[in-house]
Amino acid sequence: MPFFFCLTFLVLLVIPYLFFWVDYGKQVVSHVLPKEKIVSVIENLNTPSTNHEGESTLFKESTFLHQHAPADEESTQCNPGNALLKVFMYDLPPEFHFGILGWNGDGKSVWPNIRAEVPHYPGGLNLQHSIDYWLTLDLLSSRFSDRSAPCSAVRVEDSREADVVFVPFFSSLSYNRHSKVNPPETVSTNELLQKKLVEFLTSQREWKRSGGRDHIIMAHHPNSMLDARMKLWPCMFILSDFGRYFPHVANVEKDIIAPYKHLIKTFVNDSFGFDNRSILLYFQGGIHRKDGGSIRKQLFNLLKGEKRVHFAFGSLRENGTDEASRGMHSSKFCLSIAGDTPSSNRLFDAIASHCVPVIISDDIELPYEDVLDYSKFCIFVRTFDAIKKGFLMTLIRSVSREDWTQMWQRLKEVEGYFEFQYPSKKDDAVQMLTRSEGCQEYFGWSSG
Ligand SMILES: *[C@@H]1O[C@H](CO)[C@@H](O)[C@H](O)[C@H]1NC(C)=O
Ligand SMILES: *[C@@H]1O[C@H](CO)[C@@H](O)[C@H](O)[C@H]1NC(C)=O
Ligand SMILES: *[C@@H]1O[C@H](CO)[C@@H](O)[C@H](O)[C@H]1NC(C)=O
């Protein structure tokens, strides 16, 4: 749903909402897979990416990227009056956010003075779930008078003016860094922080007012918020997928799927086309024994004899990313296979490498799927088909140079939507997400 329509409907529907309280939260939404996207693959390979008027049809609604933007957003400034989303952010103590990164402030202020210095986020694997950090920085800077980046969300001081309430808990980092129990303590800091967060939130008037429905809580790592999610689920979660959630706790109707931050280097000025990429199919990733991940092992056995296929296990540790960057930049197709959850950072690594993603994950949900037509630059293969002998290689070899080149070019067009950065840039991941939050809010309020 493009934001433009959202905004219109928001106005039309908020007013009735004031009169009819819809207990949306109790509604159990069964999650239906968009199977048609898997089937659409092969058909789409031969469709041109432009319609008869020569406009790009990468977007499901071609109006989306043009009409959502007020004129001033074309400039590089943030105009708070025109921001699409007004956000109230709790001033949680630093132990919930930048404190986990080692920032302790002066004991008085809750937030770092990011004009002077932005606390550093270390590299490594934790970076893939660092969305907490980028969204929070964006909100903190949204009112800077000299902000150079455009904004789709601005922070407001009075929660009654806000469209949504943002909970700045770096939950993925808390899971990654604080899950160990250090005796004599009996619970981990990660559990303790979640407990404190639940107590804090449920006692706030903002929470009581909406039952939490207008709250945005980040839980991008599949294991983050493991305890608190069961108590806070009427909120809107920002997630990588729904793999480890009960359908009533998280679902496509109320929650937001966000990209991972890619670990592979962005391929800047990529002129490495079809002939330059000597590897046909690339995969580098962990072996997972659980759930959907067993397919990685099966595929390995199927593909291990094939020529020009790189299929290796081992996660991208610090010094592995250089090698993997070279590998993916030199490959035509990159596999993104379900790991122990349906989503995987390999998809976003592939996009940054302009290596056409071949997605094998029947339960995957994709970021901004309502507006972005992934079948124009990705190939979807059902697990059932992928493990048939010869199927995958025959499919990939059948993609012509022209079709591949078209997808490669589209990848270069869309890669910006998956970049996390501070300051954020127009239409990057931070801005795409704050836009969809506005939409979700509308959906949450009006459904049922
Ligand atoms: C990419 O190309 C631009 C324009 O030619 C140039 O200014 C820039 O330095 C290049 N960047 C890299 C990393 O090669
Ligand atoms: C890519 O391949 C083409 C055709 O073989 C060649 O002319 C070009 O120099 C190559 N580009 C790079 C960057 O290697
Ligand atoms: C990582 O670095 C070490 C030391 O330089 C090297 O021996 C090892 O092969 C590297 N691993 C990868 C995956 O590149």
Short mmCIF file of C-alpha atoms and ligand atoms in Angstrom, two decimals:
data_model
loop_
_atom_site.label_atom_id
_atom_site.label_comp_id
_atom_site.label_asym_id
_atom_site.label_seq_id
_atom_site.Cartn_x
_atom_site.Cartn_y
_atom_site.Cartn_z
CA MET A 1 0.00 0.00 0.00
CA PRO A 2 1.70 3.19 -1.08
CA PHE A 3 1.93 5.80 1.54
CA PHE A 4 0.07 8.29 -0.57
CA PHE A 5 -3.08 6.23 -0.29
CA CYS A 6 -2.38 5.53 3.31
CA LEU A 7 -2.41 9.16 4.12
CA THR A 8 -5.71 9.71 2.38
CA PHE A 9 -7.32 6.77 4.10
CA LEU A 10 -5.84 7.76 7.39
CA VAL A 11 -7.75 10.98 7.34
CA LEU A 12 -10.95 9.23 6.30
CA LEU A 13 -10.69 6.48 8.84
CA VAL A 14 -9.26 8.01 11.95
CA ILE A 15 -12.45 9.92 12.56
CA PRO A 16 -14.75 6.86 12.58
CA TYR A 17 -12.14 5.17 14.73
CA LEU A 18 -12.70 7.66 17.47
CA PHE A 19 -16.25 6.40 17.72
CA PHE A 20 -15.82 2.71 17.19
CA TRP A 21 -13.16 1.10 19.25
CA VAL A 22 -11.92 -1.89 17.39
CA ASP A 23 -10.27 -4.51 19.50
CA TYR A 24 -7.85 -5.41 16.83
CA GLY A 25 -5.28 -6.89 19.16
CA LYS A 26 -7.39 -9.89 20.09
CA GLN A 27 -7.90 -10.84 16.52
CA VAL A 28 -5.83 -13.81 15.54
CA VAL A 29 -4.65 -13.36 12.02
CA SER A 30 -3.68 -16.48 10.23
CA HIS A 31 -0.71 -15.85 8.11
CA VAL A 32 -1.27 -16.70 4.49
CA LEU A 33 1.71 -17.09 2.23
CA PRO A 34 1.81 -15.14 -0.98
CA LYS A 35 2.49 -18.25 -3.01
CA GLU A 36 1.92 -16.48 -6.25
CA LYS A 37 5.25 -14.75 -5.98
CA ILE A 38 7.03 -18.06 -6.24
CA VAL A 39 5.16 -19.02 -9.34
CA SER A 40 5.52 -15.60 -10.87
CA VAL A 41 9.24 -15.93 -11.24
CA ILE A 42 9.67 -17.54 -14.54
CA GLU A 43 6.96 -15.49 -16.19
CA ASN A 44 8.49 -12.29 -14.99
CA LEU A 45 11.89 -13.07 -16.36
CA ASN A 46 10.72 -12.19 -19.80
CA THR A 47 8.65 -9.16 -19.00
CA PRO A 48 10.26 -5.83 -19.60
CA SER A 49 10.65 -3.60 -16.56
CA THR A 50 9.01 -0.67 -18.26
CA ASN A 51 5.36 -0.29 -19.14
CA HIS A 52 4.03 1.18 -22.36
CA GLU A 53 4.71 4.70 -21.18
CA GLY A 54 8.30 3.83 -20.49
CA GLU A 55 7.95 4.16 -16.72
CA SER A 56 9.62 1.75 -14.43
CA THR A 57 7.28 -0.91 -13.08
CA LEU A 58 9.63 -2.17 -10.42
CA PHE A 59 7.11 -0.76 -8.04
CA LYS A 60 3.76 -2.34 -7.62
CA GLU A 61 2.20 1.10 -7.63
CA SER A 62 4.23 3.19 -9.99
CA THR A 63 2.96 6.28 -8.20
CA PHE A 64 4.58 5.33 -4.93
CA LEU A 65 7.94 6.96 -5.12
CA HIS A 66 6.69 10.06 -6.83
CA GLN A 67 3.48 10.92 -5.13
CA HIS A 68 4.40 10.26 -1.55
CA ALA A 69 6.96 13.01 -1.55
CA PRO A 70 5.88 16.55 -0.84
CA ALA A 71 7.80 18.97 -2.99
CA ASP A 72 10.18 19.92 -0.23
CA GLU A 73 11.33 16.37 0.23
CA GLU A 74 13.03 16.71 -3.10
CA SER A 75 15.38 19.05 -1.34
CA THR A 76 17.90 17.62 1.03
CA GLN A 77 16.42 19.25 4.11
CA CYS A 78 14.12 17.99 6.80
CA ASN A 79 10.99 20.05 7.09
CA PRO A 80 9.29 18.89 10.31
CA GLY A 81 5.99 20.40 9.22
CA ASN A 82 5.86 18.05 6.24
CA ALA A 83 7.13 14.90 7.87
CA LEU A 84 4.88 11.94 7.28
CA LEU A 85 5.06 10.55 10.78
CA LYS A 86 5.16 12.23 14.19
CA VAL A 87 6.94 10.08 16.71
CA PHE A 88 7.06 10.24 20.47
CA MET A 89 10.13 8.50 21.88
CA TYR A 90 10.47 7.43 25.50
CA ASP A 91 13.56 8.70 27.28
CA LEU A 92 14.62 5.27 28.43
CA PRO A 93 17.80 5.11 30.55
CA PRO A 94 21.02 4.46 28.58
CA GLU A 95 21.23 0.84 29.75
CA PHE A 96 18.47 0.14 27.21
CA HIS A 97 20.24 1.68 24.24
CA PHE A 98 23.58 3.43 23.84
CA GLY A 99 24.73 2.07 27.20
CA ILE A 100 24.90 -1.38 25.60
CA LEU A 101 27.43 0.12 23.19
CA GLY A 102 29.53 1.32 26.09
CA TRP A 103 28.28 4.91 26.15
CA ASN A 104 27.64 6.03 29.70
CA GLY A 105 27.05 9.72 29.27
CA ASP A 106 27.74 11.99 32.15
CA GLY A 107 25.21 10.31 34.38
CA LYS A 108 22.79 13.14 33.71
CA SER A 109 21.69 12.96 30.13
CA VAL A 110 19.81 10.02 28.72
CA TRP A 111 20.93 10.59 25.14
CA PRO A 112 24.39 11.14 23.74
CA ASN A 113 25.09 14.50 22.19
CA ILE A 114 25.25 13.12 18.68
CA ARG A 115 26.15 16.50 17.23
CA ALA A 116 29.46 16.21 19.00
CA GLU A 117 30.00 12.47 18.71
CA VAL A 118 27.97 9.51 17.57
CA PRO A 119 28.67 6.42 19.72
CA HIS A 120 30.40 3.85 17.55
CA TYR A 121 28.67 0.62 16.55
CA PRO A 122 31.30 -2.10 16.22
CA GLY A 123 31.59 -4.17 13.04
CA GLY A 124 31.06 -7.90 12.92
CA LEU A 125 27.96 -10.00 12.79
CA ASN A 126 25.95 -7.90 15.25
CA LEU A 127 25.77 -5.21 12.57
CA GLN A 128 23.19 -7.16 10.58
CA HIS A 129 20.55 -6.44 13.24
CA SER A 130 21.70 -2.88 13.94
CA ILE A 131 18.45 -1.29 12.77
CA ASP A 132 17.76 -0.21 16.38
CA TYR A 133 20.76 2.06 16.25
CA TRP A 134 20.03 3.64 12.88
CA LEU A 135 16.36 4.36 13.58
CA THR A 136 17.15 5.87 16.96
CA LEU A 137 19.88 8.11 15.54
CA ASP A 138 17.51 9.27 12.84
CA LEU A 139 14.87 10.27 15.38
CA LEU A 140 17.38 11.96 17.65
CA SER A 141 18.55 14.10 14.77
CA SER A 142 15.13 14.74 13.24
CA ARG A 143 14.80 18.17 14.85
CA PHE A 144 18.30 19.44 14.18
CA SER A 145 17.84 22.77 12.46
CA ASP A 146 20.90 22.13 10.32
CA ARG A 147 19.98 18.57 9.47
CA SER A 148 21.17 17.91 5.96
CA ALA A 149 19.11 14.79 5.26
CA PRO A 150 15.41 14.71 4.43
CA CYS A 151 13.16 13.09 7.02
CA SER A 152 10.01 11.03 6.87
CA ALA A 153 9.62 10.93 10.67
CA VAL A 154 10.09 13.64 13.27
CA ARG A 155 10.23 13.44 17.01
CA VAL A 156 7.61 15.29 19.04
CA GLU A 157 7.84 16.04 22.74
CA ASP A 158 4.16 15.69 23.51
CA SER A 159 2.87 12.16 23.07
CA ARG A 160 -0.62 13.45 22.34
CA GLU A 161 0.66 14.96 19.11
CA ALA A 162 2.29 11.72 18.04
CA ASP A 163 1.12 9.21 15.46
CA VAL A 164 3.23 6.48 17.01
CA VAL A 165 5.30 5.85 20.13
CA PHE A 166 8.84 4.59 19.61
CA VAL A 167 10.51 2.35 22.19
CA PRO A 168 14.29 2.83 21.90
CA PHE A 169 15.42 -0.53 23.29
CA PHE A 170 18.38 -2.03 21.38
CA SER A 171 16.95 -5.49 21.88
CA SER A 172 19.06 -7.35 19.32
CA LEU A 173 22.25 -6.00 20.80
CA SER A 174 20.97 -6.82 24.27
CA TYR A 175 20.40 -10.40 23.12
CA ASN A 176 23.83 -10.61 21.48
CA ARG A 177 25.78 -9.11 24.33
CA HIS A 178 23.84 -9.77 27.51
CA SER A 179 22.36 -13.24 27.24
CA LYS A 180 24.90 -14.93 29.49
CA VAL A 181 24.03 -15.35 33.14
CA ASN A 182 26.93 -14.20 35.28
CA PRO A 183 26.85 -15.85 38.72
CA PRO A 184 25.97 -14.95 41.40
CA GLU A 185 23.18 -13.40 39.35
CA THR A 186 20.46 -15.82 38.40
CA VAL A 187 19.06 -14.12 35.33
CA SER A 188 20.84 -12.54 32.38
CA THR A 189 20.95 -8.80 31.86
CA ASN A 190 18.97 -9.37 28.67
CA GLU A 191 16.11 -10.93 30.64
CA LEU A 192 16.33 -8.27 33.30
CA LEU A 193 16.12 -5.44 30.77
CA GLN A 194 13.06 -7.01 29.17
CA LYS A 195 11.40 -7.35 32.55
CA LYS A 196 12.12 -3.73 33.36
CA LEU A 197 10.87 -2.67 29.95
CA VAL A 198 7.55 -4.48 30.39
CA GLU A 199 7.07 -2.88 33.81
CA PHE A 200 7.93 0.53 32.48
CA LEU A 201 5.79 0.40 29.35
CA THR A 202 2.67 -1.08 30.87
CA SER A 203 2.62 1.66 33.49
CA GLN A 204 2.87 4.53 31.00
CA ARG A 205 -0.23 6.52 30.13
CA GLU A 206 0.73 6.29 26.46
CA TRP A 207 0.59 2.51 26.66
CA LYS A 208 -2.64 2.47 28.62
CA ARG A 209 -4.25 4.81 26.16
CA SER A 210 -3.75 2.51 23.17
CA GLY A 211 -3.13 -0.82 24.84
CA GLY A 212 0.27 -0.63 23.15
CA ARG A 213 -1.11 -0.75 19.63
CA ASP A 214 0.56 2.46 18.55
CA HIS A 215 3.93 1.47 20.03
CA ILE A 216 6.85 0.47 17.83
CA ILE A 217 9.21 -2.09 19.34
CA MET A 218 12.30 -3.37 17.58
CA ALA A 219 13.04 -7.09 17.75
CA HIS A 220 15.04 -7.73 14.63
CA HIS A 221 17.15 -10.60 15.91
CA PRO A 222 14.87 -13.66 15.89
CA ASN A 223 15.78 -14.40 19.52
CA SER A 224 15.48 -10.87 20.85
CA MET A 225 12.59 -9.92 23.17
CA LEU A 226 11.97 -13.60 23.77
CA ASP A 227 10.27 -12.98 27.13
CA ALA A 228 8.79 -9.54 26.61
CA ARG A 229 7.19 -10.31 23.26
CA MET A 230 4.54 -12.40 25.00
CA LYS A 231 3.50 -9.39 27.08
CA LEU A 232 3.94 -6.56 24.61
CA TRP A 233 2.57 -8.09 21.43
CA PRO A 234 -0.30 -5.70 20.79
CA CYS A 235 2.49 -3.33 19.65
CA MET A 236 3.99 -3.11 16.18
CA PHE A 237 7.20 -5.11 16.07
CA ILE A 238 10.02 -4.47 13.64
CA LEU A 239 11.24 -7.94 12.71
CA SER A 240 13.40 -9.84 10.28
CA ASP A 241 10.72 -12.53 9.88
CA PHE A 242 7.90 -14.30 11.70
CA GLY A 243 9.73 -17.61 12.03
CA ARG A 244 9.83 -17.74 15.82
CA TYR A 245 6.55 -16.01 16.57
CA PHE A 246 3.08 -17.27 17.28
CA PRO A 247 0.73 -15.82 14.67
CA HIS A 248 -1.20 -13.79 17.24
CA VAL A 249 1.99 -12.26 18.62
CA ALA A 250 3.39 -11.15 15.27
CA ASN A 251 1.90 -11.17 11.80
CA VAL A 252 1.91 -9.30 8.51
CA GLU A 253 -1.18 -7.33 9.44
CA LYS A 254 0.37 -5.31 12.23
CA ASP A 255 4.15 -5.75 12.13
CA ILE A 256 6.93 -4.48 9.95
CA ILE A 257 9.54 -6.58 8.20
CA ALA A 258 12.87 -4.78 7.94
CA PRO A 259 15.98 -5.65 5.96
CA TYR A 260 19.17 -6.87 7.59
CA LYS A 261 22.10 -4.54 7.23
CA HIS A 262 24.26 -6.25 4.64
CA LEU A 263 27.75 -7.33 5.67
CA ILE A 264 29.14 -7.55 2.16
CA LYS A 265 30.62 -4.38 0.75
CA THR A 266 28.38 -2.37 -1.53
CA PHE A 267 29.58 -2.75 -5.10
CA VAL A 268 30.23 0.90 -5.94
CA ASN A 269 30.45 1.80 -9.65
CA ASP A 270 29.75 -1.78 -10.62
CA SER A 271 30.61 -2.37 -14.26
CA PHE A 272 31.03 -6.07 -13.65
CA GLY A 273 28.42 -7.49 -15.95
CA PHE A 274 27.46 -10.94 -17.20
CA ASP A 275 30.82 -11.79 -18.80
CA ASN A 276 32.91 -10.49 -15.95
CA ARG A 277 31.23 -12.63 -13.31
CA SER A 278 32.91 -15.97 -13.65
CA ILE A 279 31.03 -17.77 -10.84
CA LEU A 280 27.58 -18.87 -11.92
CA LEU A 281 26.09 -19.59 -8.50
CA TYR A 282 27.38 -18.58 -5.08
CA PHE A 283 26.53 -19.54 -1.55
CA GLN A 284 28.44 -18.96 1.64
CA GLY A 285 26.69 -19.42 4.95
CA GLY A 286 26.22 -21.42 8.10
CA ILE A 287 24.84 -24.93 8.29
CA HIS A 288 21.77 -25.01 10.43
CA ARG A 289 20.25 -28.23 11.50
CA LYS A 290 16.97 -26.79 12.68
CA ASP A 291 13.76 -26.24 10.78
CA GLY A 292 14.04 -24.96 7.21
CA GLY A 293 17.83 -24.97 7.41
CA SER A 294 18.19 -28.67 6.64
CA ILE A 295 17.68 -27.74 3.04
CA ARG A 296 21.14 -26.15 3.00
CA LYS A 297 22.69 -29.54 3.52
CA GLN A 298 20.55 -31.14 0.82
CA LEU A 299 21.42 -28.45 -1.67
CA PHE A 300 25.07 -28.77 -0.88
CA ASN A 301 24.94 -32.46 -1.75
CA LEU A 302 23.07 -31.70 -4.97
CA LEU A 303 25.37 -28.94 -6.15
CA LYS A 304 28.79 -29.99 -4.95
CA GLY A 305 29.86 -31.52 -8.25
CA GLU A 306 28.66 -28.63 -10.44
CA LYS A 307 31.08 -26.46 -12.35
CA ARG A 308 31.30 -22.73 -11.59
CA VAL A 309 29.32 -23.17 -8.40
CA HIS A 310 30.74 -21.92 -5.12
CA PHE A 311 28.96 -23.54 -2.20
CA ALA A 312 30.71 -23.31 1.13
CA PHE A 313 29.75 -23.40 4.76
CA GLY A 314 31.11 -21.03 7.33
CA SER A 315 29.62 -17.75 8.47
CA LEU A 316 31.00 -14.41 7.43
CA ARG A 317 33.33 -13.65 10.29
CA GLU A 318 35.27 -10.44 10.41
CA ASN A 319 37.95 -11.47 7.93
CA GLY A 320 35.57 -13.53 5.85
CA THR A 321 33.67 -10.55 4.48
CA ASP A 322 36.47 -9.41 2.17
CA GLU A 323 36.68 -12.79 0.60
CA ALA A 324 32.90 -13.16 0.44
CA SER A 325 32.59 -9.67 -1.06
CA ARG A 326 34.98 -10.64 -3.83
CA GLY A 327 33.08 -13.88 -4.34
CA MET A 328 29.64 -12.31 -4.54
CA HIS A 329 30.83 -9.45 -6.72
CA SER A 330 32.14 -12.08 -9.14
CA SER A 331 28.95 -14.15 -9.24
CA LYS A 332 25.90 -14.00 -11.47
CA PHE A 333 23.48 -15.63 -9.04
CA CYS A 334 23.60 -15.82 -5.26
CA LEU A 335 21.61 -18.28 -3.22
CA SER A 336 19.56 -17.05 -0.31
CA ILE A 337 18.40 -20.17 1.48
CA ALA A 338 16.30 -20.42 4.62
CA GLY A 339 18.54 -20.74 7.63
CA ASP A 340 17.14 -21.69 10.99
CA THR A 341 14.58 -18.94 10.33
CA PRO A 342 12.97 -18.05 6.98
CA SER A 343 15.02 -14.88 6.44
CA SER A 344 18.72 -14.62 5.88
CA ASN A 345 21.17 -11.81 5.43
CA ARG A 346 22.43 -13.49 2.26
CA LEU A 347 19.56 -11.84 0.37
CA PHE A 348 20.70 -8.36 1.37
CA ASP A 349 24.34 -9.25 0.73
CA ALA A 350 23.32 -10.37 -2.75
CA ILE A 351 21.44 -7.14 -3.43
CA ALA A 352 24.44 -5.05 -2.33
CA SER A 353 26.62 -7.16 -4.65
CA HIS A 354 24.18 -6.91 -7.57
CA CYS A 355 24.30 -10.67 -7.69
CA VAL A 356 20.82 -11.86 -8.71
CA PRO A 357 19.30 -13.46 -5.59
CA VAL A 358 17.90 -16.95 -5.91
CA ILE A 359 15.58 -17.25 -2.93
CA ILE A 360 14.75 -20.68 -1.58
CA SER A 361 12.61 -20.07 1.47
CA ASP A 362 8.92 -20.86 1.32
CA ASP A 363 7.98 -18.80 4.37
CA ILE A 364 9.99 -15.68 3.63
CA GLU A 365 8.47 -12.25 4.08
CA LEU A 366 10.24 -9.39 2.40
CA PRO A 367 10.67 -5.75 3.43
CA TYR A 368 8.43 -3.23 1.64
CA GLU A 369 6.85 -6.10 -0.23
CA ASP A 370 3.70 -4.09 -0.75
CA VAL A 371 5.48 -1.59 -2.92
CA LEU A 372 8.53 -3.34 -4.32
CA ASP A 373 8.14 -6.10 -6.90
CA TYR A 374 10.93 -8.50 -5.95
CA SER A 375 10.19 -10.85 -8.81
CA LYS A 376 11.72 -8.23 -11.11
CA PHE A 377 15.17 -8.71 -9.62
CA CYS A 378 15.03 -11.98 -7.67
CA ILE A 379 14.33 -15.57 -8.61
CA PHE A 380 12.07 -17.49 -6.23
CA VAL A 381 12.28 -21.25 -6.14
CA ARG A 382 10.08 -23.47 -4.02
CA THR A 383 12.00 -25.77 -1.70
CA PHE A 384 10.06 -28.67 -3.16
CA ASP A 385 11.50 -27.86 -6.61
CA ALA A 386 14.95 -26.82 -5.49
CA ILE A 387 15.78 -30.23 -4.11
CA LYS A 388 14.83 -32.03 -7.32
CA LYS A 389 17.93 -33.23 -9.06
CA GLY A 390 18.98 -30.87 -11.82
CA PHE A 391 16.15 -28.38 -11.32
CA LEU A 392 18.12 -25.45 -9.98
CA MET A 393 21.01 -25.60 -12.40
CA THR A 394 18.69 -26.01 -15.39
CA LEU A 395 16.66 -23.01 -14.26
CA ILE A 396 19.68 -20.79 -13.75
CA ARG A 397 21.40 -21.79 -16.96
CA SER A 398 18.21 -20.97 -18.84
CA VAL A 399 18.36 -17.31 -17.87
CA SER A 400 19.66 -15.42 -20.88
CA ARG A 401 22.33 -12.77 -20.77
CA GLU A 402 19.72 -10.12 -21.57
CA ASP A 403 17.37 -11.18 -18.79
CA TRP A 404 20.19 -11.42 -16.31
CA THR A 405 21.51 -8.00 -17.29
CA GLN A 406 18.08 -6.49 -16.82
CA MET A 407 17.87 -7.89 -13.30
CA TRP A 408 21.40 -6.72 -12.56
CA GLN A 409 20.44 -3.21 -13.60
CA ARG A 410 17.32 -3.30 -11.46
CA LEU A 411 19.39 -4.40 -8.47
CA LYS A 412 21.44 -1.25 -8.91
CA GLU A 413 18.21 0.77 -8.93
CA VAL A 414 16.86 -0.71 -5.70
CA GLU A 415 20.00 -1.19 -3.62
CA GLY A 416 19.60 2.19 -1.93
CA TYR A 417 16.36 1.06 -0.26
CA PHE A 418 18.35 -1.45 1.75
CA GLU A 419 21.08 0.85 3.06
CA PHE A 420 21.22 1.81 6.72
CA GLN A 421 23.27 4.90 7.40
CA TYR A 422 23.56 7.98 9.53
CA PRO A 423 22.65 10.58 8.53
CA SER A 424 20.00 8.77 6.57
CA LYS A 425 19.52 9.54 2.90
CA LYS A 426 16.44 9.95 0.80
CA ASP A 427 14.62 6.61 0.30
CA ASP A 428 17.16 4.55 2.21
CA ALA A 429 16.12 1.77 4.59
CA VAL A 430 15.54 4.14 7.52
CA GLN A 431 13.19 6.31 5.50
CA MET A 432 11.41 3.43 3.81
CA LEU A 433 10.66 1.95 7.23
CA THR A 434 9.43 5.10 8.87
CA ARG A 435 7.10 5.41 5.94
CA SER A 436 5.71 1.92 6.37
CA GLU A 437 5.23 2.54 10.07
CA GLY A 438 2.76 5.24 9.17
CA CYS A 439 0.92 2.75 7.02
CA GLN A 440 0.92 0.03 9.61
CA GLU A 441 -0.52 2.37 12.12
CA TYR A 442 -3.39 3.06 9.82
CA PHE A 443 -3.94 -0.64 9.24
CA GLY A 444 -3.79 -1.46 12.90
CA TRP A 445 -6.41 1.07 13.74
CA SER A 446 -8.84 0.39 11.01
CA SER A 447 -8.86 -3.37 10.68
CA GLY A 448 -11.63 -5.52 11.98
C1 LIG B 1 32.58 5.99 -8.53
O1 LIG B 1 32.45 6.88 -9.62
C2 LIG B 1 32.39 8.23 -9.27
C3 LIG B 1 32.12 9.04 -10.54
O2 LIG B 1 32.90 8.60 -11.61
C4 LIG B 1 33.73 8.61 -8.62
O3 LIG B 1 33.71 9.96 -8.24
C5 LIG B 1 33.94 7.74 -7.39
O4 LIG B 1 35.20 7.99 -6.79
C6 LIG B 1 33.85 6.26 -7.75
N1 LIG B 1 33.90 5.49 -6.54
C7 LIG B 1 34.60 4.38 -6.39
C8 LIG B 1 34.60 3.72 -5.04
O5 LIG B 1 35.24 3.89 -7.29
C1 LIG B 2 34.14 -7.04 -18.40
O1 LIG B 2 34.09 -7.85 -19.56
C2 LIG B 2 34.16 -7.11 -20.77
C3 LIG B 2 33.93 -8.07 -21.92
O2 LIG B 2 34.69 -9.22 -21.78
C4 LIG B 2 35.52 -6.42 -20.85
O3 LIG B 2 35.62 -5.65 -22.03
C5 LIG B 2 35.66 -5.49 -19.64
O4 LIG B 2 36.93 -4.91 -19.63
C6 LIG B 2 35.43 -6.26 -18.34
N1 LIG B 2 35.34 -5.31 -17.27
C7 LIG B 2 36.06 -5.41 -16.16
C8 LIG B 2 35.84 -4.36 -15.15
O5 LIG B 2 36.84 -6.32 -15.99
C1 LIG B 3 41.17 -15.23 8.27
O1 LIG B 3 42.47 -14.74 8.58
C2 LIG B 3 43.38 -15.74 8.94
C3 LIG B 3 44.70 -15.07 9.32
O2 LIG B 3 45.05 -14.12 8.38
C4 LIG B 3 43.57 -16.73 7.79
O3 LIG B 3 44.48 -17.75 8.15
C5 LIG B 3 42.23 -17.32 7.43
O4 LIG B 3 42.35 -18.14 6.30
C6 LIG B 3 41.23 -16.23 7.14
N1 LIG B 3 39.91 -16.79 6.92
C7 LIG B 3 39.15 -16.50 5.87
C8 LIG B 3 37.84 -17.19 5.81
O5 LIG B 3 39.54 -15.75 5.00
#
